[in-house]
Coordinates of C-alpha atoms in Angstrom, one line a residue:
Chain A
X1 CA 80.1 50.5 58.5
X2 CA 77.5 51.7 55.4
X3 CA 75.8 55.1 57.1
X4 CA 73.0 54.7 53.4
X5 CA 69.8 52.6 54.7
X6 CA 69.6 48.7 53.4
X7 CA 67.0 49.5 50.8
X8 CA 69.9 52.3 48.9
X9 CA 72.3 50.5 48.9
X10 CA 72.5 48.8 45.2
X11 CA 71.4 45.6 44.9
X12 CA 74.0 43.5 41.8
X13 CA 77.1 44.0 41.3
X14 CA 78.5 46.5 39.1
X15 CA 79.1 43.8 36.4
X16 CA 77.1 42.2 34.7
X17 CA 75.2 39.2 35.4
X18 CA 75.7 37.7 32.1
X19 CA 79.8 38.2 32.0
X20 CA 79.1 36.9 36.4
X21 CA 77.7 33.8 35.4
X22 CA 81.3 33.1 32.8
X23 CA 82.9 30.5 34.6
X24 CA 86.6 32.1 35.8
X25 CA 89.7 30.1 34.0
X26 CA 89.8 27.6 35.7
X27 CA 93.6 26.9 35.1
X28 CA 94.8 30.7 36.0
X29 CA 97.2 29.0 39.1
X30 CA 99.0 27.5 36.2
X31 CA 99.3 30.5 33.9
X32 CA 100.5 32.6 36.9
X33 CA 103.3 29.4 38.0
X34 CA 104.7 29.1 34.8
X35 CA 105.1 33.1 34.0
X36 CA 106.9 32.2 37.4
X37 CA 109.0 30.5 35.6
X38 CA 111.8 29.8 33.6
X39 CA 114.2 27.7 30.7
X40 CA 110.3 25.9 29.8
X41 CA 109.9 24.2 26.4
X42 CA 106.0 24.5 26.1
X43 CA 104.3 22.4 24.6
X44 CA 100.8 24.9 25.8
X45 CA 100.4 27.2 22.7
X46 CA 98.4 27.5 20.1
X47 CA 99.7 29.0 17.2
X48 CA 102.5 28.1 14.8
X49 CA 105.8 29.0 15.4
X50 CA 106.2 30.0 11.7
X51 CA 106.9 34.0 11.7
X52 CA 104.3 35.1 8.9
X53 CA 105.3 34.2 5.2
X54 CA 107.7 37.1 5.1
X55 CA 105.7 37.6 1.7
X56 CA 102.7 37.9 3.3
X57 CA 104.7 40.8 5.0
X58 CA 106.0 42.5 2.5
X59 CA 102.5 43.1 1.6
X60 CA 101.3 44.9 4.3
X61 CA 104.6 46.6 5.0
X62 CA 104.0 48.4 1.2
X63 CA 100.6 49.3 2.0
X64 CA 101.1 51.3 4.9
X65 CA 104.2 52.9 2.7
X66 CA 101.2 52.9 -0.4
X67 CA 99.2 55.1 2.9
X68 CA 96.9 52.4 3.1
X69 CA 95.4 53.5 7.2
X70 CA 91.8 53.8 6.4
X71 CA 88.4 52.9 7.2
X72 CA 87.3 49.4 4.4
X73 CA 83.7 48.2 4.0
X74 CA 82.2 47.3 6.6
X75 CA 82.2 43.5 4.4
X76 CA 85.7 44.1 4.1
X77 CA 88.2 45.2 1.1
X78 CA 85.6 44.1 -1.9
X79 CA 89.2 42.6 -4.0
X80 CA 89.5 40.0 -0.5
X81 CA 85.6 38.9 -0.4
X82 CA 86.2 38.8 -4.3
X83 CA 89.8 36.3 -4.0
X84 CA 87.6 34.5 -1.2
X85 CA 85.1 33.9 -3.1
X86 CA 87.7 32.4 -5.7
X87 CA 89.5 30.3 -2.6
X88 CA 85.8 27.9 -1.8
X89 CA 85.5 28.0 -5.0
X90 CA 88.0 26.6 -6.2
X91 CA 88.9 24.4 -3.1
X92 CA 85.4 23.7 -2.5
X93 CA 83.2 23.9 -5.1
X94 CA 81.3 26.6 -3.3
X95 CA 79.4 29.9 -4.7
X96 CA 79.8 32.2 -2.4
X97 CA 78.6 35.9 -3.6
X98 CA 81.3 38.3 -2.4
X99 CA 78.9 41.1 -2.1
X100 CA 76.1 39.7 0.5
X101 CA 77.6 36.0 1.4
X102 CA 81.0 37.2 3.2
X103 CA 82.1 39.0 5.9
X104 CA 85.7 40.0 7.1
X105 CA 85.8 39.2 10.9
X106 CA 88.7 40.2 12.5
X107 CA 89.4 36.9 13.5
X108 CA 87.2 33.6 13.8
X109 CA 86.9 34.3 17.1
X110 CA 85.1 38.3 16.3
X111 CA 83.5 35.8 13.9
X112 CA 82.2 33.2 16.8
X113 CA 80.3 35.8 18.4
X114 CA 78.9 37.9 15.6
X115 CA 77.1 34.5 14.4
X116 CA 76.3 33.6 18.3
X117 CA 74.8 36.6 18.8
X118 CA 73.2 37.5 14.7
X119 CA 71.1 33.8 16.0
X120 CA 70.5 34.0 19.3
X121 CA 66.9 34.8 21.2
X122 CA 67.4 34.2 25.0
X123 CA 66.9 31.3 26.0
X124 CA 67.7 29.1 22.6
X125 CA 69.9 26.0 23.0
X126 CA 73.4 25.2 20.4
X127 CA 74.8 22.2 20.6
X128 CA 78.4 21.7 21.0
X129 CA 81.1 18.7 21.4
X130 CA 82.7 18.8 25.1
X131 CA 85.7 19.2 25.0
X132 CA 86.0 21.7 22.4
X133 CA 87.1 25.0 22.0
X134 CA 86.9 27.2 25.3
X135 CA 85.4 30.3 23.8
X136 CA 82.3 28.4 22.4
X137 CA 80.4 28.0 25.4
X138 CA 80.9 31.9 26.6
X139 CA 80.1 33.2 23.1
X140 CA 76.6 31.6 23.2
X141 CA 76.0 32.8 26.8
X142 CA 77.5 36.3 26.0
X143 CA 74.2 36.1 23.4
X144 CA 72.1 35.3 25.7
X145 CA 71.6 31.3 25.3
X146 CA 71.9 28.6 26.7
X147 CA 75.0 25.3 25.2
X148 CA 73.8 22.1 25.4
X149 CA 77.5 20.0 25.5
X150 CA 77.7 16.4 24.4
X151 CA 80.6 14.7 25.9
X152 CA 82.5 12.6 23.2
X153 CA 85.7 10.9 24.4
X154 CA 88.7 8.8 22.5
X155 CA 87.0 5.8 22.0
X156 CA 85.2 7.6 19.2
X157 CA 88.4 9.7 18.2
X158 CA 86.6 12.3 19.6
X159 CA 83.9 13.2 16.7
X160 CA 80.8 14.3 18.0
X161 CA 78.4 11.5 17.2
X162 CA 75.0 12.5 15.7
X163 CA 72.9 10.3 17.5
X164 CA 73.9 11.8 20.3
X165 CA 73.2 15.6 19.8
X166 CA 69.2 14.4 18.0
X167 CA 69.2 13.6 22.0
X168 CA 69.8 16.7 23.0
X169 CA 67.7 18.4 20.6
X170 CA 64.3 20.2 21.7
X171 CA 62.3 22.4 20.5
X172 CA 64.7 25.4 21.9
X173 CA 67.6 24.5 19.8
X174 CA 68.6 26.8 17.7
X175 CA 72.0 25.6 16.1
X176 CA 74.6 23.2 16.4
X177 CA 78.9 24.2 17.0
X178 CA 81.2 22.3 15.9
X179 CA 84.9 23.1 15.2
X180 CA 86.5 20.7 12.4
X181 CA 89.4 19.7 13.0
X182 CA 89.3 20.6 16.8
X183 CA 90.9 22.0 18.9
X184 CA 92.1 20.8 22.1
X185 CA 92.3 17.2 20.3
X186 CA 93.2 17.2 16.5
X187 CA 90.3 15.5 15.7
X188 CA 88.9 15.5 12.2
X189 CA 85.3 14.8 11.7
X190 CA 84.9 12.5 8.6
X191 CA 82.0 12.8 6.0
X192 CA 80.5 10.3 7.0
X193 CA 80.1 11.1 9.9
X194 CA 79.3 14.9 8.3
X195 CA 75.9 13.5 6.7
X196 CA 74.3 12.5 9.6
X197 CA 74.8 15.3 11.4
X198 CA 73.6 17.7 8.2
X199 CA 70.6 15.8 8.0
X200 CA 69.6 15.7 11.8
X201 CA 70.4 20.3 11.1
X202 CA 67.9 19.7 7.9
X203 CA 64.9 18.0 9.5
X204 CA 64.7 20.3 13.1
X205 CA 65.4 23.2 10.7
X206 CA 69.1 24.1 12.6
X207 CA 71.8 26.1 12.0
X208 CA 75.5 24.4 11.1
X209 CA 78.3 26.6 13.2
X210 CA 81.4 25.3 11.6
X211 CA 85.2 26.7 13.0
X212 CA 87.2 25.0 9.9
X213 CA 90.3 27.8 11.0
X214 CA 92.7 24.4 10.6
X215 CA 90.9 22.8 7.3
X216 CA 94.5 23.7 5.8
X217 CA 95.9 22.0 8.6
X218 CA 95.0 18.1 7.6
X219 CA 96.9 14.4 7.4
X220 CA 96.3 11.9 5.5
X221 CA 93.0 12.7 5.2
X222 CA 90.5 14.2 3.8
X223 CA 88.2 17.2 4.7
X224 CA 85.2 17.9 4.0
X225 CA 84.1 21.4 4.5
X226 CA 80.8 21.4 5.9
X227 CA 78.7 23.8 3.5
X228 CA 79.3 21.9 0.6
X229 CA 77.1 19.0 2.2
X230 CA 73.8 18.5 0.7
X231 CA 71.6 21.0 1.2
X232 CA 73.9 23.1 4.4
X233 CA 75.5 25.8 2.0
X234 CA 72.3 27.6 3.3
X235 CA 71.7 26.5 6.8
X236 CA 75.8 26.9 8.0
X237 CA 77.9 29.6 9.0
X238 CA 80.7 28.9 7.7
X239 CA 83.9 30.1 10.3
X240 CA 87.7 30.2 8.9
X241 CA 90.8 32.7 8.7
X242 CA 94.4 33.6 7.9
X243 CA 95.9 32.9 11.2
X244 CA 97.0 29.1 11.8
X245 CA 97.1 27.9 7.8
X246 CA 99.0 31.2 7.4
X247 CA 100.9 31.9 10.7
X248 CA 99.4 34.7 10.6
X249 CA 97.7 34.7 14.8
X250 CA 98.4 38.1 15.3
X251 CA 97.2 40.1 12.7
X252 CA 93.2 38.9 14.3
X253 CA 91.7 38.2 10.5
X254 CA 89.4 36.3 9.4
X255 CA 86.0 35.6 8.2
X256 CA 82.4 34.4 8.0
X257 CA 81.3 32.7 4.7
X258 CA 77.2 31.9 5.5
X259 CA 73.2 33.3 3.7
X260 CA 73.2 36.5 3.0
X261 CA 70.4 36.9 5.7
X262 CA 72.7 35.8 8.2
X263 CA 75.5 37.8 7.0
X264 CA 74.0 41.0 7.1
X265 CA 72.9 40.5 10.6
X266 CA 76.2 39.8 10.9
X267 CA 77.2 42.6 10.2
X268 CA 75.6 45.0 11.8
X269 CA 77.2 43.8 14.6
X270 CA 80.3 44.2 13.2
X271 CA 79.7 47.7 11.6
X272 CA 78.3 48.8 15.4
X273 CA 81.3 47.3 16.9
X274 CA 84.2 46.5 14.9
X275 CA 83.7 48.6 11.8
X276 CA 86.5 46.0 10.1
X277 CA 89.3 45.0 9.8
X278 CA 92.9 46.6 10.5
X279 CA 93.4 47.6 6.6
X280 CA 96.7 46.3 6.1
X281 CA 96.1 42.9 7.6
X282 CA 93.4 42.9 4.7
X283 CA 96.0 44.0 2.6
X284 CA 97.8 40.7 3.6
X285 CA 95.7 38.1 3.5
X286 CA 94.9 39.1 0.1
X287 CA 98.4 38.2 -0.5
X288 CA 97.6 34.9 1.1
X289 CA 95.1 34.2 -0.3
X290 CA 96.4 34.8 -3.9
X291 CA 100.7 33.2 -3.2
X292 CA 100.7 31.4 -0.3
X293 CA 100.0 27.6 -0.8
X294 CA 103.2 27.1 -0.8
X295 CA 104.2 28.4 1.8
X296 CA 101.1 26.2 3.8
X297 CA 102.3 23.0 1.7
X298 CA 106.2 23.7 3.3
X299 CA 104.5 24.0 6.4
X300 CA 102.0 20.9 6.7
X301 CA 104.9 18.9 6.0
X302 CA 106.6 20.0 8.6
X303 CA 103.9 20.0 11.1
X304 CA 103.1 16.1 9.8
X305 CA 106.3 14.9 10.5
X306 CA 106.7 16.7 14.0
X307 CA 103.0 15.1 15.0
X308 CA 104.0 11.5 14.1
X309 CA 106.6 12.1 16.2
X310 CA 104.9 13.0 19.0
X311 CA 101.9 10.8 19.2
X312 CA 104.8 8.0 18.8
X313 CA 106.6 9.1 21.9
X314 CA 103.8 9.8 23.5
X315 CA 102.7 6.0 23.2
X316 CA 105.9 4.4 23.6
X317 CA 106.4 6.7 27.5
X318 CA 103.2 5.2 28.4
X319 CA 100.8 7.8 26.8
X320 CA 97.8 6.8 25.3
X321 CA 97.0 9.0 22.6
X322 CA 95.2 8.8 19.7
X323 CA 95.8 9.4 16.2
X324 CA 94.8 13.4 15.3
X325 CA 94.7 14.2 12.0
X326 CA 93.9 17.6 11.8
X327 CA 95.1 21.2 14.0
X328 CA 98.7 20.9 15.6
X329 CA 97.8 19.3 19.5
X330 CA 98.2 15.5 20.4
X331 CA 96.1 14.9 23.6
X332 CA 97.7 11.9 25.1
X333 CA 95.5 10.1 28.0
X334 CA 97.3 10.7 31.5
X335 CA 95.1 8.4 33.3
X336 CA 97.6 5.5 33.7
X337 CA 99.4 8.6 36.2
X338 CA 96.6 8.2 38.3
X339 CA 96.5 12.1 38.8
X340 CA 93.7 14.6 36.8
X341 CA 94.5 16.6 34.8
X342 CA 95.7 20.1 36.0
X343 CA 97.9 18.1 38.7
X344 CA 99.2 16.3 36.4
X345 CA 100.2 19.1 34.1
X346 CA 100.8 21.2 36.8
X347 CA 103.0 18.9 38.9
X348 CA 104.6 18.0 35.3
X349 CA 105.5 21.9 34.6
X350 CA 107.6 22.2 38.8
X351 CA 108.8 18.6 38.4
X352 CA 110.3 18.5 34.4
X353 CA 109.7 22.7 33.2
X354 CA 107.3 21.3 30.5
X355 CA 103.9 23.3 30.0
X356 CA 101.0 21.4 29.1
X357 CA 97.4 21.9 29.0
X358 CA 95.3 20.3 31.0
X359 CA 92.1 18.6 28.9
X360 CA 89.6 20.6 31.8
X361 CA 90.2 23.5 30.3
X362 CA 88.7 22.9 27.1
X363 CA 85.4 21.3 29.5
X364 CA 84.8 18.5 32.1
X365 CA 84.9 14.9 29.2
X366 CA 89.2 16.9 28.1
X367 CA 89.3 15.0 32.5
X368 CA 91.8 12.9 32.1
X369 CA 93.8 14.6 28.9
X370 CA 96.5 17.2 28.6
X371 CA 96.9 19.0 25.7
X372 CA 99.5 19.1 23.4
X373 CA 100.7 20.8 20.8
X374 CA 103.8 19.8 18.5
X375 CA 104.3 23.4 16.1
X376 CA 107.8 23.8 17.6
X377 CA 111.3 22.6 17.5
X378 CA 111.7 18.9 16.3
X379 CA 114.9 19.4 19.0
X380 CA 112.0 21.0 21.8
X381 CA 109.7 18.0 20.8
X382 CA 112.4 15.0 21.7
X383 CA 113.4 16.9 24.5
X384 CA 109.9 17.2 26.0
X385 CA 109.1 14.0 25.4
X386 CA 112.1 12.5 27.4
X387 CA 111.1 14.9 30.2
X388 CA 108.3 13.8 29.9
X389 CA 109.2 10.4 30.0
X390 CA 110.7 10.7 33.0
X391 CA 107.8 11.7 35.0
X392 CA 105.7 9.4 34.3
X393 CA 107.9 6.8 34.8
X394 CA 108.6 8.4 38.0
X395 CA 104.6 8.3 39.2
X396 CA 103.2 5.8 37.2
X397 CA 100.7 3.9 39.1
Chain B
X1 CA 109.7 7.5 -0.4
X2 CA 114.4 8.7 -0.6
X3 CA 113.1 12.2 -1.7
X4 CA 111.3 12.2 1.8
X5 CA 114.8 11.2 3.8
X6 CA 116.7 13.7 1.8
X7 CA 114.6 16.3 2.3
X8 CA 114.7 15.8 5.5
X9 CA 118.4 15.5 5.8
X10 CA 118.7 18.3 3.3
X11 CA 117.2 20.1 6.2
X12 CA 119.3 18.6 9.3
X13 CA 121.7 16.0 8.5
X14 CA 121.8 14.9 12.1
X15 CA 117.5 14.1 12.4
X16 CA 118.4 10.6 12.8
X17 CA 117.1 7.0 11.1
X18 CA 114.8 6.7 14.2
X19 CA 113.3 9.3 14.0
X20 CA 112.6 9.7 10.5
X21 CA 111.6 6.6 10.4
X22 CA 108.6 7.9 12.5
X23 CA 108.4 10.8 11.0
X24 CA 107.7 9.0 7.2
X25 CA 106.1 6.9 8.1
X26 CA 109.1 3.9 6.7
X27 CA 110.1 0.8 9.0
X28 CA 114.0 1.8 10.2
X29 CA 116.1 -0.3 8.4
X30 CA 114.1 0.2 5.0
X31 CA 115.1 3.8 5.9
X32 CA 118.9 2.9 6.3
X33 CA 118.7 0.6 4.0
X34 CA 117.7 3.9 1.9
X35 CA 120.5 6.4 2.9
X36 CA 123.2 3.8 2.8
X37 CA 122.5 3.5 -0.8
X38 CA 122.0 7.2 -1.5
X39 CA 125.3 7.6 0.2
X40 CA 126.9 5.1 -1.9
X41 CA 125.5 6.3 -5.2
X42 CA 126.5 10.1 -4.6
X43 CA 123.4 11.1 -4.6
X44 CA 124.1 12.1 -0.8
X45 CA 127.6 13.6 -1.1
X46 CA 128.4 15.0 1.9
X47 CA 126.8 15.9 5.7
X48 CA 128.6 19.4 6.2
X49 CA 127.7 22.3 8.8
X50 CA 126.8 25.6 8.5
X51 CA 129.9 27.3 11.0
X52 CA 129.3 31.5 11.7
X53 CA 133.7 31.1 11.8
X54 CA 133.0 34.9 12.2
X55 CA 131.9 33.5 16.1
X56 CA 135.2 32.3 16.9
X57 CA 137.0 34.9 16.0
X58 CA 138.5 33.7 12.5
X59 CA 138.7 35.0 9.2
X60 CA 137.7 34.0 5.9
X61 CA 138.6 35.7 2.6
X62 CA 135.9 34.6 0.3
X63 CA 135.5 35.3 -3.5
X64 CA 133.2 34.7 -6.6
X65 CA 135.8 35.0 -9.4
X66 CA 133.9 35.3 -12.7
X67 CA 135.6 33.3 -15.5
X68 CA 135.4 33.6 -19.5
X69 CA 136.5 31.2 -21.1
X70 CA 136.9 29.7 -25.1
X71 CA 135.2 26.5 -25.2
X72 CA 137.1 23.8 -26.7
X73 CA 135.8 21.5 -29.5
X74 CA 134.3 17.9 -28.6
X75 CA 134.5 19.3 -24.7
X76 CA 132.3 22.4 -25.0
X77 CA 133.9 24.3 -21.1
X78 CA 133.5 20.6 -19.5
X79 CA 137.4 19.8 -20.1
X80 CA 138.7 23.6 -18.3
X81 CA 136.0 23.5 -15.4
X82 CA 137.5 19.9 -14.2
X83 CA 140.8 21.9 -14.2
X84 CA 139.1 24.4 -12.0
X85 CA 137.1 22.4 -9.7
X86 CA 140.2 19.9 -8.9
X87 CA 142.2 22.7 -7.5
X88 CA 140.9 22.7 -3.7
X89 CA 141.1 26.2 -3.6
X90 CA 137.8 26.3 -5.8
X91 CA 134.9 25.1 -3.4
X92 CA 131.8 25.0 -6.0
X93 CA 132.3 25.6 -10.0
X94 CA 129.1 26.3 -11.6
X95 CA 128.7 26.6 -15.2
X96 CA 126.2 30.0 -16.3
X97 CA 124.5 31.5 -18.8
X98 CA 125.1 35.0 -20.0
X99 CA 127.9 37.4 -20.1
X100 CA 130.3 34.9 -18.2
X101 CA 130.6 31.1 -18.7
X102 CA 131.9 30.2 -15.3
X103 CA 131.5 31.2 -11.5
X104 CA 134.1 30.0 -9.6
X105 CA 133.6 30.4 -5.2
X106 CA 136.8 31.0 -3.6
X107 CA 137.8 30.3 0.1
X108 CA 141.0 31.4 2.1
X109 CA 142.6 32.5 4.5
X110 CA 143.6 35.8 3.9
X111 CA 143.1 38.1 0.6
X112 CA 146.6 37.7 -0.7
X113 CA 146.5 34.1 -0.6
X114 CA 143.1 33.5 -2.3
X115 CA 144.7 37.0 -5.1
X116 CA 148.0 33.8 -5.9
X117 CA 144.6 30.7 -6.2
X118 CA 143.6 33.8 -9.0
X119 CA 146.6 35.6 -10.4
X120 CA 149.1 32.2 -10.6
X121 CA 146.5 29.1 -10.8
X122 CA 143.3 30.5 -12.5
X123 CA 144.3 32.9 -14.9
X124 CA 147.2 31.5 -16.6
X125 CA 144.8 28.8 -17.8
X126 CA 145.1 28.0 -21.5
X127 CA 141.7 28.8 -22.7
X128 CA 141.1 31.2 -20.3
X129 CA 139.7 34.4 -21.6
X130 CA 139.4 36.8 -18.5
X131 CA 138.8 36.8 -14.7
X132 CA 137.4 39.2 -13.0
X133 CA 136.9 38.5 -8.6
X134 CA 134.8 39.5 -6.5
X135 CA 135.4 39.5 -2.3
X136 CA 132.3 39.4 -0.7
X137 CA 132.2 41.7 1.8
X138 CA 129.4 40.3 4.1
X139 CA 127.0 37.1 4.8
X140 CA 123.8 37.5 4.9
X141 CA 122.7 34.7 4.7
X142 CA 124.2 30.9 3.8
X143 CA 122.3 28.0 3.1
X144 CA 118.9 29.3 3.5
X145 CA 120.2 30.8 7.3
X146 CA 120.0 34.2 8.3
X147 CA 124.2 34.3 10.0
X148 CA 122.8 37.7 12.5
X149 CA 119.2 38.8 13.4
X150 CA 117.8 35.7 12.8
X151 CA 114.0 36.2 13.8
X152 CA 113.3 34.6 17.3
X153 CA 109.4 33.6 18.0
X154 CA 107.8 35.1 20.1
X155 CA 105.1 34.0 21.7
X156 CA 103.1 33.7 25.3
X157 CA 104.1 30.5 26.3
X158 CA 100.3 29.5 27.2
X159 CA 97.6 30.3 23.9
X160 CA 94.5 28.1 24.6

């Protein structure tokens, strides 16, 4: 029993209200269950199954031997920014000034957080698709903004439509946030669908934050970088990095490319909270940009073969799956089983020891779907498919 | 198309026709036909397995033999290379640029067996100026596969 008078008791909890309103991961129970099991084939991962190419690792090791152990400029090493500037020019014909329009971040995750905190005023709205990557909405909330979800559906290839965006634009709208290609769906928004989105941004003077971390993992279609669209370079915050294409997830390095004004603002937060990305990781990133193209091409070819196998396999066992054109995820519908996404994932794990991620982890519109990552060996994909077939046959409604 | 198929098979000869069909977007019947053709015209020479014999306690002696030869009129190195590669003991035979001409890879059960082959079969051949035999001490990597300490994927089971 507290002896303190009621008036002196703490008014709020120990943690901030802003953090408390973030919904805890709804699939915690699923993760705990998974952690307790052995011999699980996991299609639940979100990273390559390749180890970082040796030439990139070797560059980092050499940098340590040479004593690269200090801070770098807040923006990142000049050589890395120059390489990046060259890379963006060669790949997209985009001219970013390495001294003012590029910032090296600790992964796209940090870049996204910085971007949101740099542009959002309390109460500002940021429009994004549902389903989308798990950190989009929390980053907006932590910055004091309000995420506005735009439902997307399999019928429209999970592409966010310009009309749906426009219907949600208000006086408080600050920005549009999209991932292209998208996690969890693998959808790639084609140029003709991006143009009207760019048009909305221009007309309503909105910023567009584009997460293009999967831009290099593209199969049989062309990827359009949003910043390349007419008059869009100034109002786009391009976020990308090295994790997926160069198999460097654990290194934690990415970048932001935007107008000097936005980069200066993001850099302020970065310098007070992160200082800089680790120097040996930046050295590795330079090597990746300079001579990583061949390794990327090899990995993309393998992903593509696995993609074709898993998409056809899922369709064959009765989990209809639209064709993902980017990233390394398939996003099949599990509606034929009559289960919810979470039930499906949990039962599949218990009965057949295959891990997939419930679509609802990525938003309400993910209900009825699960995310299957095909960045795993062909043998494991085949085995997972045959286990899933048994499971689906047993539960088909 | 055949190049894509060959690349898949070179990486894993056990990939099924059906899998290759899906992976390349080619009908199964077409894949089967192309593979058959490639086997027939010896584009595909053989399907084999890379084995780490040490795992089953099988000793193997591998030697790389440098061979210096005098090229013959009209046929150059080819005729003497043929005399060598016809021996089943010669696992691989290459013509090289540099200080010697042919590299011959020999596999035997014992050092003795390899030595016998070199001294009795190879060295006495007409046109041979000399041989240098290097016995292999350790295999680290074979056809792109690391034998010991291959890197495991160290991933968390679920990452969003």
